[in-house]
mmCIF file of C-alpha atoms in Angstrom:
data_model
loop_
_atom_site.group_PDB
_atom_site.id
_atom_site.type_symbol
_atom_site.label_atom_id
_atom_site.label_comp_id
_atom_site.label_asym_id
_atom_site.label_seq_id
_atom_site.Cartn_x
_atom_site.Cartn_y
_atom_site.Cartn_z
ATOM 1 C CA MET A 1 -90.460 60.390 14.303
ATOM 2 C CA ASN A 2 -88.815 63.784 14.004
ATOM 3 C CA ALA A 3 -86.013 65.267 16.093
ATOM 4 C CA TRP A 4 -88.407 67.014 18.517
ATOM 5 C CA ALA A 5 -90.233 63.802 19.300
ATOM 6 C CA ALA A 6 -86.946 61.914 19.617
ATOM 7 C CA CYS A 7 -85.620 64.501 22.094
ATOM 8 C CA GLY A 8 -88.887 64.308 24.041
ATOM 9 C CA ALA A 9 -88.713 60.528 24.194
ATOM 10 C CA ALA A 10 -85.048 60.628 25.234
ATOM 11 C CA LEU A 11 -85.772 63.195 27.952
ATOM 12 C CA LEU A 12 -88.616 61.096 29.267
ATOM 13 C CA ALA A 13 -86.619 57.866 29.151
ATOM 14 C CA PHE A 14 -83.390 59.161 30.666
ATOM 15 C CA GLY A 15 -84.980 61.733 32.947
ATOM 16 C CA MET A 16 -87.396 59.384 34.627
ATOM 17 C CA VAL A 17 -84.806 56.747 35.571
ATOM 18 C CA PRO A 18 -83.288 58.845 38.400
ATOM 19 C CA VAL A 19 -86.776 60.039 39.358
ATOM 20 C CA ILE A 20 -88.052 56.495 39.768
ATOM 21 C CA TRP A 21 -84.902 55.571 41.686
ATOM 22 C CA GLY A 22 -85.325 58.569 43.992
ATOM 23 C CA VAL A 23 -88.982 57.789 44.650
ATOM 24 C CA ALA A 24 -88.382 54.080 45.200
ATOM 25 C CA ALA A 25 -85.363 54.247 47.480
ATOM 26 C CA GLY A 26 -84.671 57.214 49.637
ATOM 27 C CA SER A 27 -85.676 59.398 52.507
ATOM 28 C CA LEU A 28 -88.895 61.373 52.503
ATOM 29 C CA ALA A 29 -87.119 64.561 51.442
ATOM 30 C CA ARG A 30 -85.432 62.709 48.584
ATOM 31 C CA ARG A 31 -88.781 61.331 47.439
ATOM 32 C CA LEU A 32 -90.318 64.805 47.411
ATOM 33 C CA LEU A 33 -87.356 66.151 45.446
ATOM 34 C CA ALA A 34 -87.754 63.274 42.977
ATOM 35 C CA GLN A 35 -91.470 64.028 42.614
ATOM 36 C CA ASN A 36 -90.667 67.645 41.856
ATOM 37 C CA THR A 37 -88.019 66.618 39.347
ATOM 38 C CA GLY A 38 -90.454 64.199 37.721
ATOM 39 C CA SER A 39 -93.019 66.931 37.181
ATOM 40 C CA THR A 40 -90.316 69.065 35.559
ATOM 41 C CA VAL A 41 -89.288 66.235 33.241
ATOM 42 C CA VAL A 42 -92.904 65.592 32.216
ATOM 43 C CA ALA A 43 -93.618 69.294 31.621
ATOM 44 C CA LEU A 44 -90.535 69.663 29.426
ATOM 45 C CA THR A 45 -91.378 66.464 27.563
ATOM 46 C CA PHE A 46 -94.825 67.847 26.760
ATOM 47 C CA LEU A 47 -93.213 71.005 25.362
ATOM 48 C CA LEU A 48 -90.940 68.975 23.097
ATOM 49 C CA LEU A 49 -93.749 66.682 21.974
ATOM 50 C CA ALA A 50 -96.011 69.670 21.289
ATOM 51 C CA GLN A 51 -93.402 71.001 18.893
ATOM 52 C CA GLY A 52 -92.691 67.584 17.400
ATOM 53 C CA TYR A 53 -96.288 66.614 16.706
ATOM 54 C CA GLY A 54 -97.657 70.116 16.155
ATOM 55 C CA ARG A 55 -100.226 69.741 18.936
ATOM 56 C CA PRO A 56 -100.887 72.973 20.854
ATOM 57 C CA SER A 57 -102.896 71.050 23.441
ATOM 58 C CA TYR A 58 -99.655 69.469 24.694
ATOM 59 C CA VAL A 59 -98.438 72.968 25.549
ATOM 60 C CA ASP A 60 -101.512 73.371 27.746
ATOM 61 C CA LEU A 61 -100.715 70.066 29.447
ATOM 62 C CA SER A 62 -97.196 71.309 30.059
ATOM 63 C CA LEU A 63 -98.624 74.429 31.680
ATOM 64 C CA VAL A 64 -100.854 72.358 33.964
ATOM 65 C CA VAL A 65 -98.042 70.008 34.999
ATOM 66 C CA GLY A 66 -95.659 72.947 35.411
ATOM 67 C CA LEU A 67 -98.093 74.566 37.830
ATOM 68 C CA LEU A 68 -99.338 71.524 39.728
ATOM 69 C CA GLY A 69 -95.962 69.806 40.228
ATOM 70 C CA PRO A 70 -94.356 72.448 42.468
ATOM 71 C CA VAL A 71 -97.666 73.142 44.202
ATOM 72 C CA GLY A 72 -97.947 69.445 45.045
ATOM 73 C CA THR A 73 -94.433 69.490 46.458
ATOM 74 C CA LEU A 74 -95.220 72.563 48.567
ATOM 75 C CA VAL A 75 -98.390 70.955 49.919
ATOM 76 C CA CYS A 76 -96.503 67.769 50.819
ATOM 77 C CA VAL A 77 -93.755 69.781 52.516
ATOM 78 C CA ARG A 78 -96.362 71.647 54.532
ATOM 79 C CA LEU A 79 -98.241 68.496 55.535
ATOM 80 C CA LEU A 80 -95.104 66.503 56.326
ATOM 81 C CA ALA A 81 -93.144 69.304 57.997
ATOM 82 C CA ASP A 82 -92.536 67.298 61.182
ATOM 83 C CA ASP A 83 -91.091 64.370 59.245
ATOM 84 C CA LEU A 84 -88.852 66.633 57.134
ATOM 85 C CA ALA A 85 -86.897 68.048 60.062
ATOM 86 C CA GLY A 86 -83.649 66.680 58.615
ATOM 87 C CA GLY A 87 -83.674 69.209 55.764
ATOM 88 C CA ALA A 88 -82.975 68.783 52.085
ATOM 89 C CA PRO A 89 -81.352 65.618 50.780
ATOM 90 C CA ARG A 90 -77.730 65.596 49.746
ATOM 91 C CA GLY A 91 -77.230 66.906 46.218
ATOM 92 C CA SER A 92 -80.550 68.727 46.041
ATOM 93 C CA SER A 93 -78.908 71.895 44.714
ATOM 94 C CA VAL A 94 -77.322 69.914 41.869
ATOM 95 C CA VAL A 95 -80.675 68.346 40.966
ATOM 96 C CA THR A 96 -82.418 71.712 41.100
ATOM 97 C CA GLY A 97 -79.708 73.366 39.015
ATOM 98 C CA THR A 98 -79.921 70.612 36.418
ATOM 99 C CA CYS A 99 -83.703 71.010 36.216
ATOM 100 C CA VAL A 100 -83.407 74.779 35.787
ATOM 101 C CA VAL A 101 -80.775 74.407 33.050
ATOM 102 C CA ALA A 102 -82.948 71.811 31.292
ATOM 103 C CA SER A 103 -85.990 74.089 31.586
ATOM 104 C CA VAL A 104 -84.136 77.026 30.076
ATOM 105 C CA SER A 105 -82.585 74.878 27.324
ATOM 106 C CA VAL A 106 -85.854 73.285 26.237
ATOM 107 C CA THR A 107 -87.726 76.585 26.427
ATOM 108 C CA VAL A 108 -85.126 78.411 24.327
ATOM 109 C CA ALA A 109 -85.073 75.610 21.746
ATOM 110 C CA VAL A 110 -88.855 75.465 21.422
ATOM 111 C CA CYS A 111 -89.147 79.265 21.355
ATOM 112 C CA ALA A 112 -86.534 79.441 18.589
ATOM 113 C CA ALA A 113 -88.717 77.186 16.460
ATOM 114 C CA THR A 114 -91.912 79.125 17.202
ATOM 115 C CA ALA A 115 -93.058 82.161 15.272
ATOM 116 C CA PRO A 116 -93.400 85.413 17.224
ATOM 117 C CA GLY A 117 -96.822 85.904 18.729
ATOM 118 C CA ARG A 118 -99.034 84.689 21.518
ATOM 119 C CA SER A 119 -97.701 81.156 21.385
ATOM 120 C CA LEU A 120 -94.145 82.414 21.928
ATOM 121 C CA VAL A 121 -95.227 84.404 24.978
ATOM 122 C CA LYS A 122 -97.062 81.347 26.292
ATOM 123 C CA LEU A 123 -93.964 79.184 25.857
ATOM 124 C CA LEU A 124 -91.795 81.732 27.647
ATOM 125 C CA LEU A 125 -94.291 81.868 30.498
ATOM 126 C CA ILE A 126 -94.378 78.083 30.800
ATOM 127 C CA GLY A 127 -90.579 77.863 30.768
ATOM 128 C CA ALA A 128 -90.335 80.494 33.489
ATOM 129 C CA LEU A 129 -93.015 78.765 35.581
ATOM 130 C CA VAL A 130 -91.297 75.399 35.330
ATOM 131 C CA ALA A 131 -87.878 76.817 36.241
ATOM 132 C CA VAL A 132 -89.051 79.083 39.058
ATOM 133 C CA GLY A 133 -91.492 76.485 40.386
ATOM 134 C CA ASN A 134 -88.705 73.954 40.627
ATOM 135 C CA VAL A 135 -86.478 76.377 42.535
ATOM 136 C CA VAL A 136 -89.258 77.382 44.941
ATOM 137 C CA ALA A 137 -90.273 73.791 45.653
ATOM 138 C CA ALA A 138 -86.673 72.656 46.191
ATOM 139 C CA ARG A 139 -86.025 75.688 48.383
ATOM 140 C CA SER A 140 -88.997 74.742 50.544
ATOM 141 C CA LEU A 141 -87.277 71.422 51.244
ATOM 142 C CA THR A 142 -84.096 73.249 52.220
ATOM 143 C CA VAL A 143 -85.605 75.945 54.391
ATOM 144 C CA GLY A 144 -88.491 73.920 55.738
ATOM 145 C CA VAL A 145 -91.802 75.173 56.915
ATOM 146 C CA VAL A 146 -92.471 77.450 59.862
ATOM 147 C CA ALA A 147 -93.656 75.437 62.819
ATOM 148 C CA LYS A 148 -97.283 75.822 63.834
ATOM 149 C CA GLY A 149 -96.307 77.297 67.189
ATOM 150 C CA ASP A 150 -94.090 79.912 65.516
ATOM 151 C CA ALA A 151 -96.825 80.924 63.084
ATOM 152 C CA ALA A 152 -99.258 81.708 65.929
ATOM 153 C CA ARG A 153 -96.915 84.244 67.551
#
C-alpha cells in the first residue's frame, strides 16, 4: 500500500464516520447535508485511489459521483421542500467549508503528481465540480426551494 492509497483509505474511514452519524441521527436537513458530504468523501477517495493504484477508471468514477451526489441532493431538496421549511442544519457552513477545502487539497495534490495534459485538465475539472457542487447543494438547503405557488406567478 502506497501513500496515495493510505490517504484514500484514511479519508474514507475518517470521513464516513460523521456522514454515517449524520444520516443515522438527525433532522431531514442534516441527513441531506450528510448525504452530500458522503458523496464528496467518496469522490475524493476515488481520486486518491486512482493515483495510488494507477487506475484511470477510478477518475471516471470520481467524476460520476461528483456529478450525481449534488444532483441527488438538489432533487431531494426539491421533492422534500415542504418538510425542509426549518432551513439548513446548524453548522452546515462549517461542513461545506471543510468539504471545499478537502476538495481543493486533494485536487491540488493529485494534480501535482500528474503530468501536464488531458488527464490534468480532467482532474482540475473534477475537483472544481466536486467543490462547486457541494457549495450549490448546501446552499439549496440554506435558501430552500421556491414554493409551487410562487413559481406559478
